[in-house]
mmCIF file of C-alpha atoms in Angstrom:
data_model
loop_
_atom_site.group_PDB
_atom_site.id
_atom_site.type_symbol
_atom_site.label_atom_id
_atom_site.label_comp_id
_atom_site.label_asym_id
_atom_site.label_seq_id
_atom_site.Cartn_x
_atom_site.Cartn_y
_atom_site.Cartn_z
ATOM 1 C CA MET A 586 47.621 -85.807 -38.700
ATOM 2 C CA THR A 587 50.822 -86.816 -40.216
ATOM 3 C CA GLN A 588 52.300 -89.882 -41.642
ATOM 4 C CA ASP A 589 53.841 -92.186 -38.780
ATOM 5 C CA GLN A 590 57.277 -92.792 -40.388
ATOM 6 C CA THR A 591 57.709 -95.806 -38.086
ATOM 7 C CA ILE A 592 55.106 -97.517 -39.813
ATOM 8 C CA LEU A 593 54.594 -96.213 -43.353
ATOM 9 C CA ALA A 594 57.545 -96.089 -45.729
ATOM 10 C CA PRO A 595 58.680 -92.705 -46.537
ATOM 11 C CA ARG A 596 57.074 -91.137 -49.635
ATOM 12 C CA HIS A 597 58.592 -91.840 -52.908
ATOM 13 C CA GLN A 598 60.416 -88.777 -54.060
ATOM 14 C CA THR A 599 58.609 -87.484 -57.412
ATOM 15 C CA ALA A 600 58.443 -84.071 -59.025
ATOM 16 C CA ALA A 601 55.933 -81.315 -58.148
ATOM 17 C CA VAL A 602 53.105 -80.870 -60.595
ATOM 18 C CA GLY A 603 50.943 -77.688 -60.494
ATOM 19 C CA VAL A 604 47.436 -78.489 -61.631
ATOM 20 C CA GLY A 605 45.325 -75.229 -61.151
ATOM 21 C CA GLY A 606 45.717 -74.330 -57.578
ATOM 22 C CA VAL A 607 46.597 -77.822 -56.615
ATOM 23 C CA THR A 608 50.169 -79.169 -56.356
ATOM 24 C CA ILE A 609 50.596 -83.065 -56.899
ATOM 25 C CA GLY A 610 53.726 -84.657 -55.820
ATOM 26 C CA ALA A 611 57.201 -83.806 -54.349
ATOM 27 C CA GLY A 612 55.764 -84.833 -50.812
ATOM 28 C CA HIS A 613 52.757 -82.747 -50.709
ATOM 29 C CA PRO A 614 49.529 -84.295 -49.451
ATOM 30 C CA VAL A 615 48.016 -86.951 -51.602
ATOM 31 C CA VAL A 616 45.314 -85.595 -53.857
ATOM 32 C CA VAL A 617 42.022 -87.026 -54.131
ATOM 33 C CA GLN A 618 40.146 -86.776 -57.376
ATOM 34 C CA SER A 619 37.059 -87.994 -59.157
ATOM 35 C CA MET A 620 35.336 -88.038 -62.526
ATOM 36 C CA THR A 621 31.751 -87.042 -63.627
ATOM 37 C CA ASN A 622 29.499 -89.644 -65.467
ATOM 38 C CA THR A 623 27.256 -86.865 -66.928
ATOM 39 C CA ASP A 624 27.197 -86.139 -70.521
ATOM 40 C CA THR A 625 29.502 -83.275 -70.478
ATOM 41 C CA ALA A 626 27.531 -81.452 -73.393
ATOM 42 C CA ASP A 627 24.806 -81.382 -70.712
ATOM 43 C CA ILE A 628 25.971 -78.132 -69.132
ATOM 44 C CA GLU A 629 23.364 -78.084 -66.348
ATOM 45 C CA ALA A 630 23.865 -81.613 -65.175
ATOM 46 C CA THR A 631 27.487 -81.501 -65.374
ATOM 47 C CA VAL A 632 27.942 -78.499 -63.367
ATOM 48 C CA ALA A 633 25.666 -79.694 -60.754
ATOM 49 C CA GLN A 634 27.740 -83.049 -60.541
ATOM 50 C CA VAL A 635 31.162 -81.340 -60.623
ATOM 51 C CA ALA A 636 30.006 -78.965 -57.803
ATOM 52 C CA ALA A 637 28.590 -81.846 -55.588
ATOM 53 C CA LEU A 638 32.069 -83.896 -56.065
ATOM 54 C CA ALA A 639 34.141 -80.650 -55.395
ATOM 55 C CA ARG A 640 31.980 -79.936 -51.922
ATOM 56 C CA ALA A 641 32.500 -83.527 -51.103
ATOM 57 C CA GLY A 642 36.284 -83.099 -51.100
ATOM 58 C CA SER A 643 37.178 -83.804 -54.646
ATOM 59 C CA GLU A 644 40.354 -81.676 -55.459
ATOM 60 C CA LEU A 645 40.360 -82.422 -59.012
ATOM 61 C CA VAL A 646 37.321 -83.325 -61.284
ATOM 62 C CA ARG A 647 37.804 -85.066 -64.544
ATOM 63 C CA MET A 648 35.235 -84.707 -67.392
ATOM 64 C CA THR A 649 35.022 -86.729 -70.693
ATOM 65 C CA VAL A 650 35.554 -84.574 -73.780
ATOM 66 C CA ASP A 651 34.559 -86.953 -76.634
ATOM 67 C CA ARG A 652 33.047 -84.723 -79.154
ATOM 68 C CA ASP A 653 32.431 -80.926 -80.398
ATOM 69 C CA GLU A 654 29.461 -80.462 -78.269
ATOM 70 C CA ALA A 655 31.278 -81.413 -75.201
ATOM 71 C CA ALA A 656 34.226 -79.273 -76.049
ATOM 72 C CA ARG A 657 31.981 -76.388 -76.506
ATOM 73 C CA ALA A 658 30.358 -76.963 -73.157
ATOM 74 C CA VAL A 659 33.542 -77.138 -71.122
ATOM 75 C CA PRO A 660 34.236 -73.251 -70.759
ATOM 76 C CA HIS A 661 30.665 -72.699 -69.958
ATOM 77 C CA ILE A 662 30.890 -75.308 -67.284
ATOM 78 C CA ARG A 663 33.882 -73.709 -65.822
ATOM 79 C CA ASP A 664 32.345 -70.286 -65.827
ATOM 80 C CA ARG A 665 29.200 -71.491 -64.139
ATOM 81 C CA LEU A 666 31.277 -73.245 -61.510
ATOM 82 C CA LEU A 667 33.129 -70.216 -60.820
ATOM 83 C CA ALA A 668 29.852 -68.081 -60.409
ATOM 84 C CA GLN A 669 28.904 -70.788 -57.747
ATOM 85 C CA GLY A 670 32.363 -70.089 -55.782
ATOM 86 C CA VAL A 671 33.559 -73.639 -57.002
ATOM 87 C CA ASP A 672 36.968 -73.261 -58.195
ATOM 88 C CA VAL A 673 38.041 -76.890 -58.593
ATOM 89 C CA PRO A 674 40.605 -77.542 -61.219
ATOM 90 C CA LEU A 675 39.025 -79.330 -64.309
ATOM 91 C CA VAL A 676 40.605 -82.202 -66.223
ATOM 92 C CA GLY A 677 39.680 -82.951 -69.763
ATOM 93 C CA ASP A 678 39.639 -86.878 -70.658
ATOM 94 C CA PHE A 679 40.677 -87.225 -74.465
ATOM 95 C CA HIS A 680 40.698 -90.506 -76.658
ATOM 96 C CA TYR A 681 40.971 -90.796 -80.339
ATOM 97 C CA VAL A 682 39.919 -87.259 -81.339
ATOM 98 C CA GLY A 683 41.598 -85.129 -78.541
ATOM 99 C CA HIS A 684 44.137 -83.462 -80.751
ATOM 100 C CA ARG A 685 41.194 -82.201 -83.246
ATOM 101 C CA LEU A 686 38.904 -81.035 -80.425
ATOM 102 C CA LEU A 687 41.720 -79.131 -78.542
ATOM 103 C CA ALA A 688 42.781 -77.474 -81.914
ATOM 104 C CA ASP A 689 39.135 -76.717 -82.692
ATOM 105 C CA HIS A 690 38.202 -75.294 -79.576
ATOM 106 C CA PRO A 691 40.658 -73.263 -78.065
ATOM 107 C CA ALA A 692 38.418 -72.004 -75.262
ATOM 108 C CA CYS A 693 38.083 -75.532 -74.186
ATOM 109 C CA ALA A 694 41.784 -75.991 -73.754
ATOM 110 C CA GLU A 695 41.956 -72.764 -71.872
ATOM 111 C CA ALA A 696 39.356 -73.652 -69.341
ATOM 112 C CA LEU A 697 40.940 -76.843 -68.406
ATOM 113 C CA ALA A 698 43.728 -77.188 -65.879
ATOM 114 C CA LYS A 699 44.904 -80.542 -67.170
ATOM 115 C CA PHE A 700 44.791 -82.914 -70.242
ATOM 116 C CA ARG A 701 44.315 -86.634 -69.739
ATOM 117 C CA ILE A 702 46.243 -88.468 -72.824
ATOM 118 C CA ASN A 703 45.929 -92.319 -73.318
ATOM 119 C CA PRO A 704 49.057 -93.318 -75.390
ATOM 120 C CA GLY A 705 47.206 -96.486 -76.350
ATOM 121 C CA ASN A 706 44.324 -94.510 -78.571
ATOM 122 C CA VAL A 707 45.949 -91.083 -79.025
ATOM 123 C CA GLY A 708 46.290 -92.242 -82.748
ATOM 124 C CA PHE A 709 47.421 -95.039 -84.866
ATOM 125 C CA LYS A 710 49.982 -95.947 -87.297
ATOM 126 C CA ASP A 711 51.657 -92.899 -88.877
ATOM 127 C CA LYS A 712 49.159 -90.356 -87.122
ATOM 128 C CA LYS A 713 50.158 -91.532 -83.652
ATOM 129 C CA ASP A 714 53.310 -89.396 -82.928
ATOM 130 C CA ALA A 715 51.866 -86.440 -84.707
ATOM 131 C CA GLN A 716 48.523 -86.434 -82.836
ATOM 132 C CA PHE A 717 50.315 -87.109 -79.416
ATOM 133 C CA ALA A 718 52.612 -84.146 -80.323
ATOM 134 C CA SER A 719 49.934 -81.663 -80.990
ATOM 135 C CA MET A 720 48.384 -82.175 -77.674
ATOM 136 C CA VAL A 721 51.465 -82.127 -75.741
ATOM 137 C CA GLU A 722 52.744 -78.926 -77.376
ATOM 138 C CA LEU A 723 49.562 -77.164 -76.935
ATOM 139 C CA ALA A 724 49.704 -78.076 -73.031
ATOM 140 C CA ALA A 725 53.370 -76.743 -73.088
ATOM 141 C CA LYS A 726 52.258 -73.491 -74.851
ATOM 142 C CA LEU A 727 49.332 -73.134 -72.343
ATOM 143 C CA GLY A 728 50.941 -74.069 -69.125
ATOM 144 C CA LYS A 729 48.803 -77.088 -68.674
ATOM 145 C CA ALA A 730 49.608 -80.225 -66.871
ATOM 146 C CA VAL A 731 49.225 -83.523 -68.820
ATOM 147 C CA ARG A 732 48.258 -86.932 -67.344
ATOM 148 C CA ILE A 733 49.805 -89.679 -69.717
ATOM 149 C CA GLY A 734 47.353 -92.276 -68.540
ATOM 150 C CA VAL A 735 48.044 -95.839 -69.942
ATOM 151 C CA ASN A 736 45.360 -98.676 -69.339
ATOM 152 C CA TRP A 737 45.619 -102.002 -69.929
ATOM 153 C CA GLY A 738 42.294 -102.233 -71.897
ATOM 154 C CA SER A 739 43.532 -99.985 -74.412
ATOM 155 C CA LEU A 740 47.399 -100.703 -74.598
ATOM 156 C CA ASP A 741 49.438 -99.718 -77.301
ATOM 157 C CA GLN A 742 49.234 -102.699 -79.398
ATOM 158 C CA ASP A 743 52.242 -102.092 -81.459
ATOM 159 C CA LEU A 744 54.523 -101.952 -78.237
ATOM 160 C CA ALA A 745 52.792 -104.949 -76.627
ATOM 161 C CA ARG A 746 53.587 -107.084 -79.944
ATOM 162 C CA SER A 747 57.293 -105.634 -80.022
ATOM 163 C CA LEU A 748 57.793 -106.663 -76.590
ATOM 164 C CA MET A 749 56.002 -110.362 -77.116
ATOM 165 C CA ASP A 750 58.348 -110.759 -79.963
ATOM 166 C CA GLU A 751 61.367 -109.839 -77.756
ATOM 167 C CA ASN A 752 60.156 -112.221 -75.150
ATOM 168 C CA ALA A 753 59.919 -115.050 -77.634
ATOM 169 C CA THR A 754 63.798 -114.608 -77.952
ATOM 170 C CA ARG A 755 64.533 -114.961 -74.430
ATOM 171 C CA SER A 756 66.310 -118.139 -73.120
ATOM 172 C CA ASP A 757 64.036 -117.887 -70.251
ATOM 173 C CA PRO A 758 60.870 -116.020 -71.328
ATOM 174 C CA TRP A 759 58.632 -113.688 -69.021
ATOM 175 C CA SER A 760 55.175 -114.659 -68.048
ATOM 176 C CA PRO A 761 52.599 -113.159 -70.096
ATOM 177 C CA GLU A 762 51.691 -111.138 -66.942
ATOM 178 C CA MET A 763 55.076 -109.875 -66.550
ATOM 179 C CA VAL A 764 55.177 -108.727 -70.610
ATOM 180 C CA THR A 765 52.024 -106.902 -70.030
ATOM 181 C CA ARG A 766 53.350 -105.054 -66.899
ATOM 182 C CA GLU A 767 56.507 -104.052 -68.806
ATOM 183 C CA ALA A 768 54.365 -103.030 -71.721
ATOM 184 C CA LEU A 769 52.379 -100.786 -69.411
ATOM 185 C CA VAL A 770 55.164 -99.279 -67.629
ATOM 186 C CA ARG A 771 57.342 -98.904 -70.872
ATOM 187 C CA SER A 772 54.159 -97.003 -72.702
ATOM 188 C CA ALA A 773 54.028 -94.631 -69.677
ATOM 189 C CA LEU A 774 57.723 -93.764 -69.315
ATOM 190 C CA ASP A 775 58.332 -93.606 -73.335
ATOM 191 C CA SER A 776 55.586 -91.375 -73.610
ATOM 192 C CA ALA A 777 56.474 -88.983 -70.589
ATOM 193 C CA LYS A 778 59.974 -88.914 -72.058
ATOM 194 C CA ARG A 779 58.771 -87.861 -75.502
ATOM 195 C CA ALA A 780 56.484 -85.241 -73.831
ATOM 196 C CA GLU A 781 59.616 -83.855 -72.197
ATOM 197 C CA GLU A 782 61.432 -83.711 -75.653
ATOM 198 C CA LEU A 783 58.431 -81.803 -77.046
ATOM 199 C CA GLY A 784 58.939 -78.998 -74.462
ATOM 200 C CA LEU A 785 56.725 -80.196 -71.496
ATOM 201 C CA GLY A 786 58.387 -79.977 -68.246
ATOM 202 C CA LYS A 787 58.425 -82.759 -65.720
ATOM 203 C CA ASP A 788 56.627 -80.339 -63.580
ATOM 204 C CA ARG A 789 53.677 -80.972 -65.929
ATOM 205 C CA ILE A 790 53.637 -84.472 -66.130
ATOM 206 C CA VAL A 791 51.530 -87.102 -64.298
ATOM 207 C CA ILE A 792 51.698 -90.566 -65.311
ATOM 208 C CA SER A 793 49.321 -93.657 -64.410
ATOM 209 C CA CYS A 794 48.879 -97.254 -65.441
ATOM 210 C CA LYS A 795 45.499 -98.484 -64.701
ATOM 211 C CA VAL A 796 44.556 -102.050 -64.403
ATOM 212 C CA SER A 797 41.698 -103.890 -62.661
ATOM 213 C CA GLU A 798 43.342 -106.270 -60.509
ATOM 214 C CA ALA A 799 44.718 -105.175 -57.241
ATOM 215 C CA PRO A 800 47.827 -107.653 -57.404
ATOM 216 C CA GLU A 801 48.674 -106.313 -60.749
ATOM 217 C CA LEU A 802 48.231 -102.758 -59.817
ATOM 218 C CA ILE A 803 50.680 -103.191 -56.959
ATOM 219 C CA ALA A 804 52.956 -104.822 -58.979
ATOM 220 C CA VAL A 805 52.955 -102.088 -61.910
ATOM 221 C CA TYR A 806 53.306 -99.192 -59.398
ATOM 222 C CA ARG A 807 56.222 -100.754 -57.714
ATOM 223 C CA MET A 808 58.080 -100.826 -61.270
ATOM 224 C CA LEU A 809 56.795 -97.432 -62.001
ATOM 225 C CA ALA A 810 58.355 -96.012 -58.602
ATOM 226 C CA ALA A 811 61.603 -97.953 -59.254
ATOM 227 C CA ARG A 812 62.138 -96.497 -62.476
ATOM 228 C CA SER A 813 61.045 -92.933 -62.374
ATOM 229 C CA ASP A 814 60.481 -89.852 -60.375
ATOM 230 C CA TYR A 815 57.275 -88.560 -62.312
ATOM 231 C CA ALA A 816 54.275 -87.891 -60.138
ATOM 232 C CA LEU A 817 52.103 -90.888 -59.883
ATOM 233 C CA HIS A 818 48.267 -91.151 -60.222
ATOM 234 C CA LEU A 819 46.964 -94.330 -58.280
ATOM 235 C CA GLY A 820 43.521 -95.941 -59.192
ATOM 236 C CA LEU A 821 42.226 -99.234 -59.697
ATOM 237 C CA THR A 822 40.230 -99.089 -63.040
ATOM 238 C CA GLU A 823 36.974 -100.892 -63.547
ATOM 239 C CA ALA A 824 37.092 -101.855 -59.730
ATOM 240 C CA GLY A 825 33.386 -103.083 -59.627
ATOM 241 C CA MET A 826 30.316 -102.234 -58.027
ATOM 242 C CA GLY A 827 29.177 -101.840 -54.232
ATOM 243 C CA ASP A 828 31.391 -103.564 -51.479
ATOM 244 C CA ARG A 829 33.600 -105.523 -54.358
ATOM 245 C CA GLY A 830 34.658 -102.253 -55.723
ATOM 246 C CA VAL A 831 35.388 -100.669 -52.265
ATOM 247 C CA VAL A 832 37.370 -103.446 -51.026
ATOM 248 C CA ALA A 833 39.393 -104.106 -54.211
ATOM 249 C CA SER A 834 40.208 -100.283 -54.416
ATOM 250 C CA THR A 835 41.097 -100.072 -50.735
ATOM 251 C CA ALA A 836 43.330 -103.219 -50.918
ATOM 252 C CA ALA A 837 45.348 -102.079 -53.891
ATOM 253 C CA LEU A 838 45.501 -98.280 -52.987
ATOM 254 C CA SER A 839 46.509 -99.104 -49.186
ATOM 255 C CA VAL A 840 49.338 -101.329 -50.153
ATOM 256 C CA LEU A 841 51.022 -98.639 -52.477
ATOM 257 C CA LEU A 842 50.486 -95.675 -50.244
ATOM 258 C CA ALA A 843 51.809 -97.630 -47.269
ATOM 259 C CA GLU A 844 54.838 -98.305 -49.408
ATOM 260 C CA GLY A 845 55.088 -94.325 -50.060
ATOM 261 C CA ILE A 846 53.808 -94.752 -53.546
ATOM 262 C CA GLY A 847 51.422 -92.423 -55.089
ATOM 263 C CA ASP A 848 50.614 -88.655 -55.275
ATOM 264 C CA THR A 849 47.092 -88.707 -56.316
ATOM 265 C CA ILE A 850 44.179 -91.170 -56.017
ATOM 266 C CA ARG A 851 40.873 -91.995 -57.419
ATOM 267 C CA VAL A 852 38.276 -94.916 -56.316
ATOM 268 C CA SER A 853 36.653 -95.892 -59.485
ATOM 269 C CA LEU A 854 33.363 -97.390 -58.528
ATOM 270 C CA THR A 855 30.725 -98.778 -60.900
ATOM 271 C CA PRO A 856 27.667 -96.507 -59.897
ATOM 272 C CA GLU A 857 24.781 -98.040 -58.001
ATOM 273 C CA PRO A 858 21.289 -96.923 -58.487
ATOM 274 C CA GLY A 859 20.410 -94.460 -56.099
ATOM 275 C CA HIS A 860 23.873 -94.126 -54.818
ATOM 276 C CA PRO A 861 25.546 -90.346 -55.044
ATOM 277 C CA ARG A 862 28.766 -90.131 -57.232
ATOM 278 C CA GLU A 863 30.277 -88.652 -54.272
ATOM 279 C CA ARG A 864 30.676 -91.764 -52.589
ATOM 280 C CA GLU A 865 33.910 -92.637 -54.541
ATOM 281 C CA VAL A 866 35.496 -89.246 -52.931
ATOM 282 C CA ARG A 867 34.564 -90.128 -49.574
ATOM 283 C CA ILE A 868 36.252 -93.797 -49.713
ATOM 284 C CA ALA A 869 39.194 -92.119 -51.257
ATOM 285 C CA GLN A 870 39.209 -89.813 -48.095
ATOM 286 C CA ASP A 871 38.612 -92.642 -45.757
ATOM 287 C CA VAL A 872 41.609 -94.617 -47.363
ATOM 288 C CA LEU A 873 44.027 -91.821 -46.752
ATOM 289 C CA GLN A 874 42.644 -90.962 -43.129
ATOM 290 C CA SER A 875 42.833 -94.655 -42.132
ATOM 291 C CA LEU A 876 46.604 -94.720 -42.997
ATOM 292 C CA HIS A 877 46.959 -91.377 -41.293
ATOM 293 C CA LEU A 878 48.131 -89.615 -44.550
ATOM 294 C CA ARG A 879 45.534 -87.005 -44.327
ATOM 295 C CA SER A 880 42.435 -85.917 -42.223
ATOM 296 C CA PHE A 881 39.154 -84.975 -43.644
ATOM 297 C CA GLN A 882 36.451 -85.293 -41.094
ATOM 298 C CA PRO A 883 36.432 -86.154 -37.388
ATOM 299 C CA GLN A 884 36.843 -90.224 -36.673
ATOM 300 C CA VAL A 885 34.035 -91.804 -34.936
ATOM 301 C CA THR A 886 35.135 -94.778 -33.249
ATOM 302 C CA ALA A 887 32.336 -97.280 -32.747
ATOM 303 C CA CYS A 888 32.356 -100.945 -31.668
ATOM 304 C CA PRO A 889 30.937 -103.718 -33.876
ATOM 305 C CA GLY A 890 28.486 -104.989 -31.338
ATOM 306 C CA CYS A 891 28.111 -108.530 -29.811
ATOM 307 C CA GLY A 892 25.865 -110.348 -27.523
ATOM 308 C CA ARG A 893 26.729 -107.782 -24.636
ATOM 309 C CA THR A 894 25.113 -105.136 -26.706
ATOM 310 C CA THR A 895 21.596 -106.516 -27.596
ATOM 311 C CA SER A 896 20.291 -103.009 -27.467
ATOM 312 C CA THR A 897 20.586 -101.020 -30.691
ATOM 313 C CA LEU A 898 21.011 -97.830 -28.584
ATOM 314 C CA PHE A 899 24.672 -97.588 -29.164
ATOM 315 C CA GLN A 900 24.268 -98.214 -32.816
ATOM 316 C CA ASP A 901 21.588 -95.525 -33.217
ATOM 317 C CA LEU A 902 23.744 -93.178 -31.206
ATOM 318 C CA ALA A 903 27.053 -93.955 -33.405
ATOM 319 C CA GLN A 904 24.982 -93.328 -36.397
ATOM 320 C CA ASP A 905 23.397 -89.948 -34.974
ATOM 321 C CA VAL A 906 26.797 -88.771 -34.108
ATOM 322 C CA GLN A 907 28.580 -89.552 -37.397
ATOM 323 C CA ALA A 908 25.427 -87.845 -39.360
ATOM 324 C CA TYR A 909 25.894 -84.990 -36.901
ATOM 325 C CA VAL A 910 29.558 -84.505 -37.148
ATOM 326 C CA ARG A 911 29.547 -84.586 -41.035
ATOM 327 C CA ALA A 912 26.336 -82.066 -41.098
ATOM 328 C CA ARG A 913 28.436 -79.856 -38.686
ATOM 329 C CA MET A 914 31.407 -79.775 -40.572
ATOM 330 C CA THR A 915 30.398 -77.289 -43.061
ATOM 331 C CA ASP A 916 30.382 -74.854 -40.341
ATOM 332 C CA TRP A 917 33.318 -76.159 -38.462
ATOM 333 C CA ARG A 918 35.451 -76.394 -41.112
ATOM 334 C CA GLY A 919 35.563 -72.451 -41.464
ATOM 335 C CA ARG A 920 35.526 -71.789 -37.809
ATOM 336 C CA TYR A 921 37.594 -74.304 -36.171
ATOM 337 C CA PRO A 922 41.010 -74.971 -37.877
ATOM 338 C CA GLY A 923 42.339 -78.510 -37.344
ATOM 339 C CA VAL A 924 38.746 -79.722 -36.309
ATOM 340 C CA GLU A 925 39.089 -82.406 -38.810
ATOM 341 C CA THR A 926 41.506 -84.334 -36.707
ATOM 342 C CA LEU A 927 39.062 -84.576 -33.817
ATOM 343 C CA LYS A 928 38.563 -88.303 -32.464
ATOM 344 C CA LEU A 929 35.227 -89.577 -30.914
ATOM 345 C CA ALA A 930 34.207 -92.887 -29.801
ATOM 346 C CA VAL A 931 30.601 -94.114 -29.237
ATOM 347 C CA MET A 932 31.137 -97.655 -27.568
ATOM 348 C CA GLY A 933 28.547 -100.256 -26.495
ATOM 349 C CA CYS A 934 29.598 -101.839 -23.146
ATOM 350 C CA VAL A 935 32.009 -101.715 -20.286
ATOM 351 C CA VAL A 936 34.354 -104.224 -21.848
ATOM 352 C CA ASN A 937 36.164 -101.746 -24.263
ATOM 353 C CA GLY A 938 33.889 -98.751 -23.908
ATOM 354 C CA PRO A 939 35.717 -96.647 -21.119
ATOM 355 C CA GLY A 940 39.163 -97.533 -22.622
ATOM 356 C CA GLU A 941 38.268 -96.609 -26.216
ATOM 357 C CA SER A 942 36.542 -93.372 -24.717
ATOM 358 C CA LYS A 943 39.821 -92.499 -22.822
ATOM 359 C CA PHE A 944 41.835 -92.648 -26.028
ATOM 360 C CA SER A 945 39.598 -90.648 -27.892
ATOM 361 C CA ASP A 946 39.368 -86.821 -27.725
ATOM 362 C CA ILE A 947 35.883 -87.063 -26.414
ATOM 363 C CA GLY A 948 34.045 -90.430 -26.010
ATOM 364 C CA ILE A 949 30.919 -91.937 -24.518
ATOM 365 C CA SER A 950 30.388 -95.634 -23.164
ATOM 366 C CA LEU A 951 26.834 -96.817 -23.220
ATOM 367 C CA PRO A 952 25.433 -99.553 -20.975
ATOM 368 C CA GLY A 953 25.565 -103.029 -22.408
ATOM 369 C CA THR A 954 23.099 -105.779 -21.544
ATOM 370 C CA GLY A 955 22.589 -106.018 -17.992
ATOM 371 C CA GLU A 956 24.918 -103.091 -16.959
ATOM 372 C CA SER A 957 23.607 -100.105 -15.050
ATOM 373 C CA PRO A 958 21.772 -97.373 -17.178
ATOM 374 C CA VAL A 959 24.509 -94.788 -16.788
ATOM 375 C CA VAL A 960 26.335 -93.417 -19.562
ATOM 376 C CA PRO A 961 29.952 -92.237 -18.804
ATOM 377 C CA VAL A 962 31.427 -89.417 -20.989
ATOM 378 C CA PHE A 963 35.420 -89.064 -21.083
ATOM 379 C CA ILE A 964 37.190 -86.038 -22.624
ATOM 380 C CA ASP A 965 40.960 -86.134 -23.069
ATOM 381 C CA GLY A 966 41.274 -89.135 -21.094
ATOM 382 C CA GLU A 967 39.443 -88.207 -17.911
ATOM 383 C CA LYS A 968 35.840 -88.876 -16.878
ATOM 384 C CA VAL A 969 33.879 -85.502 -16.892
ATOM 385 C CA ALA A 970 30.263 -86.562 -16.701
ATOM 386 C CA THR A 971 27.655 -89.394 -16.301
ATOM 387 C CA LEU A 972 24.554 -88.869 -18.263
ATOM 388 C CA ARG A 973 21.174 -90.360 -17.820
ATOM 389 C CA GLY A 974 17.676 -90.009 -19.075
ATOM 390 C CA ASP A 975 16.139 -90.474 -22.531
ATOM 391 C CA ASP A 976 18.171 -87.560 -24.043
ATOM 392 C CA VAL A 977 21.531 -88.934 -24.041
ATOM 393 C CA ALA A 978 22.039 -88.252 -27.740
ATOM 394 C CA GLY A 979 21.220 -84.552 -27.548
ATOM 395 C CA GLN A 980 23.258 -84.175 -24.167
ATOM 396 C CA PHE A 981 26.276 -85.880 -25.739
ATOM 397 C CA LYS A 982 26.121 -83.712 -28.986
ATOM 398 C CA ARG A 983 25.942 -80.536 -26.956
ATOM 399 C CA MET A 984 29.307 -81.697 -25.198
ATOM 400 C CA VAL A 985 30.842 -82.217 -28.405
ATOM 401 C CA GLU A 986 29.709 -78.889 -29.792
ATOM 402 C CA GLU A 987 31.297 -77.241 -26.633
ATOM 403 C CA TYR A 988 34.564 -79.195 -26.829
ATOM 404 C CA VAL A 989 35.143 -78.289 -30.379
ATOM 405 C CA HIS A 990 34.755 -74.499 -29.562
ATOM 406 C CA LYS A 991 36.937 -74.862 -26.485
ATOM 407 C CA ARG A 992 39.688 -76.923 -28.431
ATOM 408 C CA TYR A 993 39.540 -75.557 -31.897
ATOM 409 C CA GLY A 994 38.186 -71.832 -31.332
ATOM 410 C CA ASP A 995 39.815 -68.559 -31.055
ATOM 411 C CA GLY A 996 40.549 -69.405 -27.581
ATOM 412 C CA ALA A 997 42.255 -72.399 -28.020
ATOM 413 C CA SER A 998 45.823 -72.230 -26.907
#
C-alpha cells in the first residue's frame, strides 16, 4: 500500500539515519518503535518484553539505562535476544548520568544501536556541555545513532529563562505557549548542530520534541519541519490511559503524518492492568495503515451495527475473522509476500453489505433482521458463493485461506 499523493502531503524531506538494520527518514517507510517498562536490570523480564514488542512489529525498542546494574544488563539482553532470533535494534534511554554509564560500561555502549539524550537533563551548569559532548563523541566513534529528545517536562531551564527574558523586551510579546514552543525547537536544533560540530553526522541524528497536548505537538513539529531536515521522531508523551491515550495520540500523529511530517513514531500509553505492552505497537501500526502509509495486517472492514442487525451473528463473525487473520499472519507473512495488503469485509445486512463486500478482496454479507437466511460471498468484486447452515464462519475462513494461497502464493501472477 502506498501513500495517496492526492490526499496526503508529500513527505517532508529529511536525512536518512541508520539504526542497526533500520533506516529512518529520507522517504523510507515510517518506523514503528516502542519502549519497555520492565526494570532493565531484570534481564529475563526485559528480554521477554523486548521479544514480545519486536514480534508485535516494533522495529526499534528503547530501554531505560539509569544505573550500573541496568548498563551491565544491556549486552546480556542483546545476546539473549539474538539467541532467540530477535535482532531488533536496541535504544538506550539516558538521563542525568548517561555520560558516566556509557564510559564505565563499554559493552553497554557497543550493544546499543542508538542513544537517546535529553538536552534538558544531560547535565547542569558547567558540566552540561562536557557531558553532552562525551556521549555524542562516543556515539560518533562507535557509529551509533543519537536521538536528541527534548521534553517539555524537562526543558533546558537556562534556555527557557533566556527566551523569556528576550520575549519581555519585545514590543509585541509572544504568548507563553509560543515561548515554550520556541524553547523546545531551539533546544533540539541547537543540540543537533552542536552534535554535528562534535563529529556526529546528520545521518546519525534523530530529533524529537515531546509534549502531552495534541495541538501543541502539531504546532511544534510544524516548526521543526519548517526549520530543519533532521529525521523526526513523533510521539505524544504522557498521552494517558485507555481510550483517552489512544485518541489523543491518534489525533496528533495523524495530522502530522498527513502533512508529510514524521519518520518514526511511538504511541506512549499509560499501561492498564492486564493489557499487554504490545498494544501501543498495534495502535501505531493501525495509525499508519489507516493513512495508507504502510500495511501490517490484512484489513477487516465491519459495520457498526444498527436496528437492522439485532442478531450478534455478524459481530461474532467479524471478531472471529479478525482473530483468525491475526493468528494466521505468523505463517502467511513468511509464505505469501504482500498478504498484509489483503482487504476483507464482514457486513451485517443488505444496506451496505454487498457494496462493501464488492469493494474488498473477499467479503461476506450476513442477513440482517428479517432478511433471508442466506450469506453471499464476494471475491474481487464478483459474487462467487452463497453460504448456508451453522458453519458459515468455518466455510468463509476456508475460502479466505484458498484466496490467500491463490492470490499471494507461488502460482500468483
